[in-house]
Coordinates of C-alpha atoms and ligand atoms in Angstrom, one line a residue:
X1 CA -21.0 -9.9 17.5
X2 CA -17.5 -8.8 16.5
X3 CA -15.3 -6.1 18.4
X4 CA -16.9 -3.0 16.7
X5 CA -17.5 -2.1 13.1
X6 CA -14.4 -0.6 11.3
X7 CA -14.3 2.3 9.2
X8 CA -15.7 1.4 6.0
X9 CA -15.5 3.9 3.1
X10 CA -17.4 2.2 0.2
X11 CA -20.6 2.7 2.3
X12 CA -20.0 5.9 4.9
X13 CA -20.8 9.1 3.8
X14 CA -18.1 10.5 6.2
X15 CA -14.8 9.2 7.4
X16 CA -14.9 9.3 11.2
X17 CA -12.6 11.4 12.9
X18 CA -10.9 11.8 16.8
X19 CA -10.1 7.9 16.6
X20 CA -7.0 5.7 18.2
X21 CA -4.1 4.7 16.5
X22 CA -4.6 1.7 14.8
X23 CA -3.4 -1.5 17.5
X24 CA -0.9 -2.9 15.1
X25 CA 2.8 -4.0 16.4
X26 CA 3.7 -0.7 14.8
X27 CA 2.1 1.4 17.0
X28 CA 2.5 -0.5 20.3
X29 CA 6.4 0.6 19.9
X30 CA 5.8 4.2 18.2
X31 CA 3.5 7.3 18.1
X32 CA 2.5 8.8 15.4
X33 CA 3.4 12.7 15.3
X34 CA 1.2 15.0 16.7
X35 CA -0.3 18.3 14.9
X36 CA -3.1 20.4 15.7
X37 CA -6.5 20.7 15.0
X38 CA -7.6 23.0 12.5
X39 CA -10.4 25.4 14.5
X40 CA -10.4 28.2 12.1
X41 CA -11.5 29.3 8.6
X42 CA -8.3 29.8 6.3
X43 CA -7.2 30.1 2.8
X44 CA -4.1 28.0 1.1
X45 CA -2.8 28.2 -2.1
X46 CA -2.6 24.4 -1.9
X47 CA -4.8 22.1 -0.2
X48 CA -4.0 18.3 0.6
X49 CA -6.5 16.1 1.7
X50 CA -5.1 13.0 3.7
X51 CA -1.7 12.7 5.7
X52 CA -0.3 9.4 4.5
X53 CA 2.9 9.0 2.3
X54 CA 1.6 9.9 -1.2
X55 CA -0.1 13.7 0.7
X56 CA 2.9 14.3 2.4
X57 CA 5.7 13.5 -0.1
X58 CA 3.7 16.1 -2.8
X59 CA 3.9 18.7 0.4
X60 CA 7.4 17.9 0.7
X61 CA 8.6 18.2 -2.6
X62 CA 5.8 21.1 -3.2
X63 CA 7.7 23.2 -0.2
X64 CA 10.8 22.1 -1.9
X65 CA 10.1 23.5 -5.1
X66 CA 9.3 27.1 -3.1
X67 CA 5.3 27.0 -2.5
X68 CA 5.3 28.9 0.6
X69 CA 1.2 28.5 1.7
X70 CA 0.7 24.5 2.1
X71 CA -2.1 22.8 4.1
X72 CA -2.3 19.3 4.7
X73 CA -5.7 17.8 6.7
X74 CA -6.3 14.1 7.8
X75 CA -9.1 12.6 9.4
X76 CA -7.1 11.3 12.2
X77 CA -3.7 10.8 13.5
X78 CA -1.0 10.9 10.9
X79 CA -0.9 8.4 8.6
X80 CA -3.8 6.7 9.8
X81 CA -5.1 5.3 6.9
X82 CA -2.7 2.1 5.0
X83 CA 0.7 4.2 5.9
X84 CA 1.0 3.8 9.2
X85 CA 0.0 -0.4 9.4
X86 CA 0.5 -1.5 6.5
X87 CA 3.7 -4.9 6.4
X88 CA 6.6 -2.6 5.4
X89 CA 7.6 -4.1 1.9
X90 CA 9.5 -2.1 -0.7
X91 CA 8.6 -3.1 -3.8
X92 CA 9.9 -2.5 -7.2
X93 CA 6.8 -2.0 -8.6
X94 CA 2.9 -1.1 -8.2
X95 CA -0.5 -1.9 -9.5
X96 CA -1.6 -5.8 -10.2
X97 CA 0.0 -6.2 -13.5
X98 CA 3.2 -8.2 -14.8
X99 CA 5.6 -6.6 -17.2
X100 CA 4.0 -8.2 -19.6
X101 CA 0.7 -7.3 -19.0
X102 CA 2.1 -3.7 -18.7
X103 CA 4.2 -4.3 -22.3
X104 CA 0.9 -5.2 -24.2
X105 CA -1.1 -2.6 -22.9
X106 CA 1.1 0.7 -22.9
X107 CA 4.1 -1.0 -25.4
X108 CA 7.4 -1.4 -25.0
X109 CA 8.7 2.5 -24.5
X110 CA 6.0 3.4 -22.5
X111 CA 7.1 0.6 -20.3
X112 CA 10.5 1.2 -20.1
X113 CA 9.4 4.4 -18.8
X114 CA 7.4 2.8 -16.0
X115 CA 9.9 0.8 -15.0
X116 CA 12.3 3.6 -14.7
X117 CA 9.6 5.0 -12.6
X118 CA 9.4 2.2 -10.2
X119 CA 13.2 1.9 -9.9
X120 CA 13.1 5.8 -9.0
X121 CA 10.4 5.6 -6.7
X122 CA 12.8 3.2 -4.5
X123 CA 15.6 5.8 -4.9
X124 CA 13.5 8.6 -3.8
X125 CA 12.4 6.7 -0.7
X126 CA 15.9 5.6 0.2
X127 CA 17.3 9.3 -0.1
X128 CA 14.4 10.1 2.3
X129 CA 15.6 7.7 4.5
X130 CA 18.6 8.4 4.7
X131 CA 18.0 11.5 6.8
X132 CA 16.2 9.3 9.5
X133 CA 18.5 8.3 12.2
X134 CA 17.9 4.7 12.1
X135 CA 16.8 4.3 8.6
X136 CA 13.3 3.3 9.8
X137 CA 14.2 -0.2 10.3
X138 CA 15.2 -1.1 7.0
X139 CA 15.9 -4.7 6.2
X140 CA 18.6 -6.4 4.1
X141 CA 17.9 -6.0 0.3
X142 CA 15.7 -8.3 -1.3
X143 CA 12.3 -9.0 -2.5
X144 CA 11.1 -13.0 -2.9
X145 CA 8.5 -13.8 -5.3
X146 CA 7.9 -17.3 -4.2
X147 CA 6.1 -19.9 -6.9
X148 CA 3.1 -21.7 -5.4
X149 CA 3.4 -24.3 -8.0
X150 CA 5.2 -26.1 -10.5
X151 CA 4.0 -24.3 -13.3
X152 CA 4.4 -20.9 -11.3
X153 CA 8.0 -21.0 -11.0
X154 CA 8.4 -22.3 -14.7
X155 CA 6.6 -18.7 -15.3
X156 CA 9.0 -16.6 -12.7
X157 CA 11.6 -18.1 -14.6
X158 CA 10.6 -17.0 -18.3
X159 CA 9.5 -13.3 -16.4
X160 CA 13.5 -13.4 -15.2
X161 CA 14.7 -13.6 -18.8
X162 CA 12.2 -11.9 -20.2
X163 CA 13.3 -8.9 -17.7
X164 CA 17.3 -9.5 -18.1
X165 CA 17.0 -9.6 -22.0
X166 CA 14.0 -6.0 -22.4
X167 CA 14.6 -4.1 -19.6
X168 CA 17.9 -5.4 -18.5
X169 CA 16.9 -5.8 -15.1
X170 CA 18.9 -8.7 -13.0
X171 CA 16.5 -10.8 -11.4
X172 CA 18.1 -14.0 -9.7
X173 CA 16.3 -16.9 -10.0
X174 CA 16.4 -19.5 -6.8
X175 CA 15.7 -23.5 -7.0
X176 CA 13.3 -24.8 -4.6
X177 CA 16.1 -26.6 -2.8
X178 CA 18.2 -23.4 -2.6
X179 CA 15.6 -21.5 -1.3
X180 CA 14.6 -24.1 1.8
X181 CA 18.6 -24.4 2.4
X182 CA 19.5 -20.6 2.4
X183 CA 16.6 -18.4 2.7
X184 CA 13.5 -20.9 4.7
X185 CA 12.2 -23.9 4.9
X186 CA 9.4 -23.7 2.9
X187 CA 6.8 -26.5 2.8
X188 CA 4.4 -24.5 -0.5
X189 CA 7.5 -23.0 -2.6
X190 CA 8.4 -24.3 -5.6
X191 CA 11.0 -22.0 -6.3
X192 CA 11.2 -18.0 -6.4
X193 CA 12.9 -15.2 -8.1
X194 CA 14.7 -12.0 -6.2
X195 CA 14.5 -8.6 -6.9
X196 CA 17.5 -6.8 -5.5
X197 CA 16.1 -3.4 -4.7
X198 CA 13.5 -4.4 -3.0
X199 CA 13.4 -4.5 1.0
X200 CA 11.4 -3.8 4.7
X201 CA 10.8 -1.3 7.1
X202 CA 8.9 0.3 9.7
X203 CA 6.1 2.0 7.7
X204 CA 4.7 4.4 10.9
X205 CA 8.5 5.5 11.3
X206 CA 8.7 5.9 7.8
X207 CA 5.4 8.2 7.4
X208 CA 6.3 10.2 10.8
X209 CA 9.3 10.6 8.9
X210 CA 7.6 12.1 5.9
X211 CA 5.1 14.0 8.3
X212 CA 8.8 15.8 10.0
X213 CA 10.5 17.1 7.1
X214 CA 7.1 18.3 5.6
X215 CA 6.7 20.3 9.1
X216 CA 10.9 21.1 8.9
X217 CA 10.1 23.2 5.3
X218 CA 7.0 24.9 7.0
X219 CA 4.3 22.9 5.3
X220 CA 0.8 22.9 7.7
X221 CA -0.3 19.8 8.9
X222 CA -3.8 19.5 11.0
X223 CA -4.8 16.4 12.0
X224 CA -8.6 14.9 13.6
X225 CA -9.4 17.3 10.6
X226 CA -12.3 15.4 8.3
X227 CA -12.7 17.1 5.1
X228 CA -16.6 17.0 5.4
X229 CA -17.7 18.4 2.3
X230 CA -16.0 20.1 -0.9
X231 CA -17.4 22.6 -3.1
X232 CA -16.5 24.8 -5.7
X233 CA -17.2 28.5 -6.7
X234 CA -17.3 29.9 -10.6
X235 CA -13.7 31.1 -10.0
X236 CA -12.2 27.8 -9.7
X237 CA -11.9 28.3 -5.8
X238 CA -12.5 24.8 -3.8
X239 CA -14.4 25.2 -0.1
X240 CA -13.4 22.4 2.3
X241 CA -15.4 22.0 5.2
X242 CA -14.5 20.8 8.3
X243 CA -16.2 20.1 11.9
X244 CA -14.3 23.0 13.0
X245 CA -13.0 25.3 10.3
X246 CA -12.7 25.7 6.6
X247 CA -10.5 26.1 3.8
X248 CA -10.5 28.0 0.5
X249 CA -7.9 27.1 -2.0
X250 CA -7.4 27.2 -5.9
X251 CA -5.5 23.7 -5.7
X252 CA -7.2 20.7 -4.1
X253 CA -5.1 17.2 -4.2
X254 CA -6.9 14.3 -3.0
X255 CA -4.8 12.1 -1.4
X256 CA -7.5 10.2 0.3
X257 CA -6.7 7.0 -1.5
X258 CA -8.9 3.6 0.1
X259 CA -9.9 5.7 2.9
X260 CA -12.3 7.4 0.5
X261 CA -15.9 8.0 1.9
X262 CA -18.1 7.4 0.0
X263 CA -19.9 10.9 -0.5
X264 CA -17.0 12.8 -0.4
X265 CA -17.4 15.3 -3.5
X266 CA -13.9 13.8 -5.0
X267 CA -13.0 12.6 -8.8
X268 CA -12.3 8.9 -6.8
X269 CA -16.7 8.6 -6.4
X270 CA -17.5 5.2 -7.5
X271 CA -14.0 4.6 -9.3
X272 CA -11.9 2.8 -7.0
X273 CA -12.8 -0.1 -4.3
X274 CA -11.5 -0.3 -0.9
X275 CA -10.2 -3.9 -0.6
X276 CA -9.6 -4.8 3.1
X277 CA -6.4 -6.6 3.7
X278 CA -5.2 -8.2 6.8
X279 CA -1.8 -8.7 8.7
X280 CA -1.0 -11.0 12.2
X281 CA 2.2 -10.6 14.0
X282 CA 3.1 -13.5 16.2
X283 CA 5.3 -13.8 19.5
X284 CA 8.9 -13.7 19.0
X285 CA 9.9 -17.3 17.7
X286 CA 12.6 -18.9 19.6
X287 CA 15.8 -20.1 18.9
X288 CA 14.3 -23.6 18.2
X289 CA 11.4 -22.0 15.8
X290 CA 14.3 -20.7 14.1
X291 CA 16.3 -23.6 13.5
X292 CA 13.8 -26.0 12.6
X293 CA 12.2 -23.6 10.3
X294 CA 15.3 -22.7 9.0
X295 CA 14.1 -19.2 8.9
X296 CA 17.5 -17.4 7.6
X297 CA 16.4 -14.4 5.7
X298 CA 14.9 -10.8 6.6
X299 CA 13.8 -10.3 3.0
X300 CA 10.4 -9.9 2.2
X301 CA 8.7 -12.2 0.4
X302 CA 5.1 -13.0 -1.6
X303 CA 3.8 -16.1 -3.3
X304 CA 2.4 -15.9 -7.1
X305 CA -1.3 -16.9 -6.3
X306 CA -4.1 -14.8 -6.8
X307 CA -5.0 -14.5 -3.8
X308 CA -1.8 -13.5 -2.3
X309 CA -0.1 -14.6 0.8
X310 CA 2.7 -11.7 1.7
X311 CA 5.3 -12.4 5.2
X312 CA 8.7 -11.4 6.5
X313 CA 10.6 -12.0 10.0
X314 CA 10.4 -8.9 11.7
X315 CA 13.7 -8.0 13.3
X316 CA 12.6 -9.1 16.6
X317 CA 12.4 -12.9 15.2
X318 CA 8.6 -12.2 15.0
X319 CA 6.6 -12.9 11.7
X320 CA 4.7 -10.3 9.9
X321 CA 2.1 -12.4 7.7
X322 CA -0.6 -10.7 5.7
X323 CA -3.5 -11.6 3.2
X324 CA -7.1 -11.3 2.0
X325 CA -9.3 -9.9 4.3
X326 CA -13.2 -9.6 4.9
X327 CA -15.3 -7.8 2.2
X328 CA -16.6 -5.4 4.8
X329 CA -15.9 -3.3 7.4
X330 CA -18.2 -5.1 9.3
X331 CA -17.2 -8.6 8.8
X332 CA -13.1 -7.2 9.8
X333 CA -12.9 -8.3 13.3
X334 CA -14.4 -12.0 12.7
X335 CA -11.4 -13.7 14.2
X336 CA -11.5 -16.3 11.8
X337 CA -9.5 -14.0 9.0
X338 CA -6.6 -13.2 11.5
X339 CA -6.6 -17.8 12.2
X340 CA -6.5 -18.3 8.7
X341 CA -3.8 -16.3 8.4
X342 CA -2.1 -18.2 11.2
X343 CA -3.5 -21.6 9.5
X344 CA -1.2 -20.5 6.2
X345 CA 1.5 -19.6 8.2
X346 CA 1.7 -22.9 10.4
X347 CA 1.5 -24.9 7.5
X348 CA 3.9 -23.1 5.2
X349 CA 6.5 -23.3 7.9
X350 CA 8.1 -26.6 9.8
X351 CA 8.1 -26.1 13.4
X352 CA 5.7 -23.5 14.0
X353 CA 2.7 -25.3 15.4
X354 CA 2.8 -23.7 18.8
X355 CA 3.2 -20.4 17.5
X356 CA 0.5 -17.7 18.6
X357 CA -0.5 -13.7 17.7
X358 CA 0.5 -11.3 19.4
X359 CA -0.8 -8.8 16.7
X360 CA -3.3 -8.5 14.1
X361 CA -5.5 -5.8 12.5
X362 CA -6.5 -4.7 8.6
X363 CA -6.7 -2.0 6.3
X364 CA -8.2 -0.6 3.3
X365 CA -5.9 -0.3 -0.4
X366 CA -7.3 0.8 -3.2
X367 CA -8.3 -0.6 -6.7
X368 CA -9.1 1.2 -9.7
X369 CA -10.6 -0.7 -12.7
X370 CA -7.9 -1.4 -14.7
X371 CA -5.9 -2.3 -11.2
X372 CA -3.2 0.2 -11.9
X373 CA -2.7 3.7 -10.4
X374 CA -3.3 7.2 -11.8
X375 CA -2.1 10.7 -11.1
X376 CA -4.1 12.9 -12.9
X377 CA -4.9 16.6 -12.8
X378 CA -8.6 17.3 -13.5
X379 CA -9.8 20.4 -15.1
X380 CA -10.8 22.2 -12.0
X381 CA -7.4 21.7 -10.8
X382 CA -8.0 19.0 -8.5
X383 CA -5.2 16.5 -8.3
X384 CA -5.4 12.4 -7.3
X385 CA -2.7 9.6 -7.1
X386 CA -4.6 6.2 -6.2
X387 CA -4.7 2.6 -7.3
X388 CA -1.8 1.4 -5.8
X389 CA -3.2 -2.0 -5.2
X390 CA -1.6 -2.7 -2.3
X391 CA 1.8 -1.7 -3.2
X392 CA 2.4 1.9 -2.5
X393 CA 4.8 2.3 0.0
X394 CA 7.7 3.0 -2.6
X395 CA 5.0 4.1 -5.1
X396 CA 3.6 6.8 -3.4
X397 CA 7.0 8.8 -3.0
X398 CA 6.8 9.0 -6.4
X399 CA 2.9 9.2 -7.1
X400 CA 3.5 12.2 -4.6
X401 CA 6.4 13.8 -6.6
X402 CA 4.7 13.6 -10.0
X403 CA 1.8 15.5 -8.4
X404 CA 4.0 18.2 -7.0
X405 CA 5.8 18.7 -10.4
X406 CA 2.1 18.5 -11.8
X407 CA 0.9 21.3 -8.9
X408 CA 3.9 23.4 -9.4
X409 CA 3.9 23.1 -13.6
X410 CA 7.5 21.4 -13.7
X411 CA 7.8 18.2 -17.2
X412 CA 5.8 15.9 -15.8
X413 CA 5.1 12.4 -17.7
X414 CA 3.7 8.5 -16.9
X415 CA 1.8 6.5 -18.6
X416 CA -0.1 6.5 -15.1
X417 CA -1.0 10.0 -15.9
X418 CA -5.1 9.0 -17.2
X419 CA -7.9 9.7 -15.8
X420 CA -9.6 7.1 -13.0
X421 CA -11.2 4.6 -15.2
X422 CA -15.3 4.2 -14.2
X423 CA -16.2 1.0 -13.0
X424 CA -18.9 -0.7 -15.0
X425 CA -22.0 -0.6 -12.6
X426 CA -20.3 1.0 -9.9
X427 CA -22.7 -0.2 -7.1
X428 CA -21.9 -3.6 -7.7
X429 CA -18.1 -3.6 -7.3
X430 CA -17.9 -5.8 -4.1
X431 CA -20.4 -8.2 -6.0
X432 CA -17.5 -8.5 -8.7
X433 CA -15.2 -8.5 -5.8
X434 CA -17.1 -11.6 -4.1
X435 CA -16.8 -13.2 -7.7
X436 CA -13.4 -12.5 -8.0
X437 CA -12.6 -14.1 -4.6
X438 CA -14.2 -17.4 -5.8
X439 CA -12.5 -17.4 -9.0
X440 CA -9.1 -16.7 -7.4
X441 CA -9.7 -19.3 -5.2
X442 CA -10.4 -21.6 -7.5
X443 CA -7.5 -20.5 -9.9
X444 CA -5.1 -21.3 -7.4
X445 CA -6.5 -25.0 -6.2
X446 CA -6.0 -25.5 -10.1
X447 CA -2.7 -24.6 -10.4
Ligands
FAD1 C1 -2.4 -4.2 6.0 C2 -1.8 -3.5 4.9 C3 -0.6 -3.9 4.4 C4 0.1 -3.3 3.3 N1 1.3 -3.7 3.0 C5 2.0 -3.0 2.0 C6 3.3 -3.3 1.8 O1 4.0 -4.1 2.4 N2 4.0 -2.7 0.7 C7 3.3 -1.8 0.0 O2 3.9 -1.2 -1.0 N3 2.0 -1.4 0.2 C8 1.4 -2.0 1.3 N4 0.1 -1.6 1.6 C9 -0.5 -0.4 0.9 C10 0.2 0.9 1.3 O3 0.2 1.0 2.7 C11 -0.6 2.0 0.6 O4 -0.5 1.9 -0.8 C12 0.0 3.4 1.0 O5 0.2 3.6 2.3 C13 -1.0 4.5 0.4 O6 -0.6 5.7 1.0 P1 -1.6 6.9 0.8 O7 -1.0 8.1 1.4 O8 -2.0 7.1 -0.7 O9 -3.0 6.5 1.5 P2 -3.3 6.3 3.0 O10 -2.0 6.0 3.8 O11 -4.4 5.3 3.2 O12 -3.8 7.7 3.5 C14 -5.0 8.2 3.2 C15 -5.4 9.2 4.4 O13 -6.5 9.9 4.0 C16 -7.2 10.3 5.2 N5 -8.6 10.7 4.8 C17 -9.5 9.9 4.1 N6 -10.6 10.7 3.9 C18 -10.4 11.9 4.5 C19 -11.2 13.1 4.6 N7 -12.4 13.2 4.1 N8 -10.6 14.1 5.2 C20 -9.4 14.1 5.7 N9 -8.6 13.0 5.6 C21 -9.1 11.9 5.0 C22 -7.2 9.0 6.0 O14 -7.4 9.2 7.3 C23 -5.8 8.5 5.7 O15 -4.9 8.8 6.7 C24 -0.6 -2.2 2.7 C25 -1.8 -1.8 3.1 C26 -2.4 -2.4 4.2 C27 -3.8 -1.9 4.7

């Protein structure tokens, strides 16, 4: 019916392996680095599972700190799974959950802390980058959190003071009328707030990025490499089988994330749920496109519903816009997600009516429970950093940081540091996720 089934982790038992680069605008203009294939049976004295940002930033700062013996495996190429198509944005900030939502569940301290973590996961990411000839791409500074309603930007207006006056964080607020003048013309914005640190890039460049240093401070990376099966012996020693070789080691990270399968042998069974999102890229808009949109910003932006709507202008006047997807991997290539995408965009925007994609695929992110991330250390020394939520490009520089401290017995402390919450009848989570869908739809008619 559709082009051909994706990948889809909640019900394969493996993740296939050997497969193309994802066709995203990303990869039609660069590779991603190639590594071989493990074809041997070896022993490591750390083991990383999964070659996207949050397994290679713990091997980089694992190699760092002066572990000589480090393995990293992926399924595919590197950085196949979100880290090499997802839309780029920086964001200060990860999980689903407001600052306040985050103050009344950890308290105040607790999410100070957090905030100090987000802040630092942009730094990390931006001293990484500045070794990359190029800086991947990056954008001008700024993240716009754009009010689908009235009420909405009466609330992104509270959330400014609220995070000037407690965490003494400058958010600037924008008028509806400022925001069509200066930033776009905006037909569904009632107003939006800025963050200052945040900002885009080129997410393949930046995990090929990740994927050289980690290669530069000796860390192994194979790639088509499918952890197939994990077991464990008495003395805490973890067996990772692949199609064509093996691994012993006494410390296993998973950094698998929404690319999960569902039988792998992992902490992650039946306590996160791949959510598919989707991005289209159009054709280059021309100079007219420009003007009457008034498109004038490279920042990256994202409305308040609940079911989100996230865009930017690529540097090559094209426009990245992204959303909810199918539920599963089956249902991804109906073309009807990648024309309502376009249906949002051509009605958000004045002047757009003729515009067409030139790009579009989707990928898996992962939700836990509690739609926050963890990084936890089990007691068979297995280590996890999931949950992003969709926002893990800055997060996961971090996530992958605390792990390696974690790994390597350095202070290590976030209130992200719990255990994987269970989800209440685990089989049923895209049931729930269907219900959700409805409700969010419905939520965001109504307000
Ligand atoms: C379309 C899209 C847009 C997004 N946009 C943004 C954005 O703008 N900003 C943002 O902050 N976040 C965004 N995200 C989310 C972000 O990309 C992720 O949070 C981040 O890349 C997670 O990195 P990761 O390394 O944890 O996981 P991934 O990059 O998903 O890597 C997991 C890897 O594990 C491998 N793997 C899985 N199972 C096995 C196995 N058994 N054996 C070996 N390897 C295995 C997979 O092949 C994969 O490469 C987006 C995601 C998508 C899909």
């Amino acid at each position: 019916m559709y082009k051909s089934n994706m990948y889809d982790p909640f019900v394969e038992n493996q993740i296939p392996f050997n497969q193309p680069s994802t066709d995203s605008y990303w990869s039609a203009n660069t590779q991603p680095i190639t590594t071989t294939t493990l074809d041997t049976d070896i022993q490591t004295d750390v083991l990383i599972v999964g070659a996207g940002y949050t397994g290679l930033s713990c091997a980089i700062e694992l190699a760092k700190a002066g572990i000589k013996n480090i393995t990293v495996i992926d399924a595919n190429q590197i950085g196949w799974g979100c880290s090499s198509r997802n839309a780029g944005f920086v964001l200060p900030g990860s999980g689903r959950l407001s600052y306040k939502e985050l103050e009344s569940r950890f308290g105040t301290a607790q999410t100070l802390k957090l905030h100090d973590q987000f802040i630092s996961a942009i730094d990390l990411l931006e001293t990484r980058l500045s070794s990359l000839p190029g800086n991947a791409d990056k954008t001008e500074q700024g993240y716009l959190k754009l009010a689908h309603s009235k009420s909405w930007f009466e609330k992104l207006n509270s959330s400014a003071a609220y995070l000037q006056s407690n965490f003494n964080y400058d958010v600037e607020v924008i008028t509806k009328s400022d925001f069509n003048k200066n930033f776009v013309n905006h037909q569904h914005v009632y107003g939006a707030i800025r963050y200052k640190n945040g900002f885009g890039l080129n997410p393949l460049k930046l995990v090929n990025h990740y994927a050289q240093l980690a290669l530069d401070l000796g860390v192994n990376i194979y790639t088509h490499s499918p952890a197939n099966e994990i077991t464990k012996s008495g003395n805490n020693t973890h067996h990772v089988i692949t199609p064509t070789g093996s691994i012993k080691t006494n410390k296993l990270v998973i950094a698998t994330n929404g690319y999960t399968p569902k039988s792998l042998n992992t902490p992650l069974n039946g306590k996160v749920l791949p959510v598919l999102t989707s991005v289209i890229v159009t054709r280059p808009l021309t100079q007219s496109e420009i003007e009457q949109s008034n498109f004038k910003t490279h920042q990256v932006m994202m409305d308040t519903r609940e079911l989100k709507y996230y865009y930017r202008l690529l540097p090559d006047n094209r426009i990245l816009f992204g959303g909810r997807s199918a539920i599963t991997g089956k249902a991804a290539s109906n073309p009807k997600y990648q024309q309502r995408l376009l249906q949002e965009l051509q009605s958000s925007f004045v002047g757009l009516d003729t515009v067409t994609i030139d790009h579009g695929w989707s990928g898996w992110i992962s939700v836990a429970f509690d739609q926050m991330p963890h990084i936890y250390k089990t007691e068979d020394d297995i280590f996890y950093a999931t949950g992003y939520c969709g926002s893990g490009v800055s997060f996961s520089a971090w996530a992958g940081k605390q792990l390696a401290d974690l790994i390597s017995e350095q202070e290590a402390s976030s209130p992200l540091m719990t255990e994987l919450p269970s989800f209440p009848f685990a089989p049923f989570r895209r049931m729930g996720q269907r219900f959700f869908y409805q409700y969010g739809r419905l939520k965001d008619w109504a307000q």
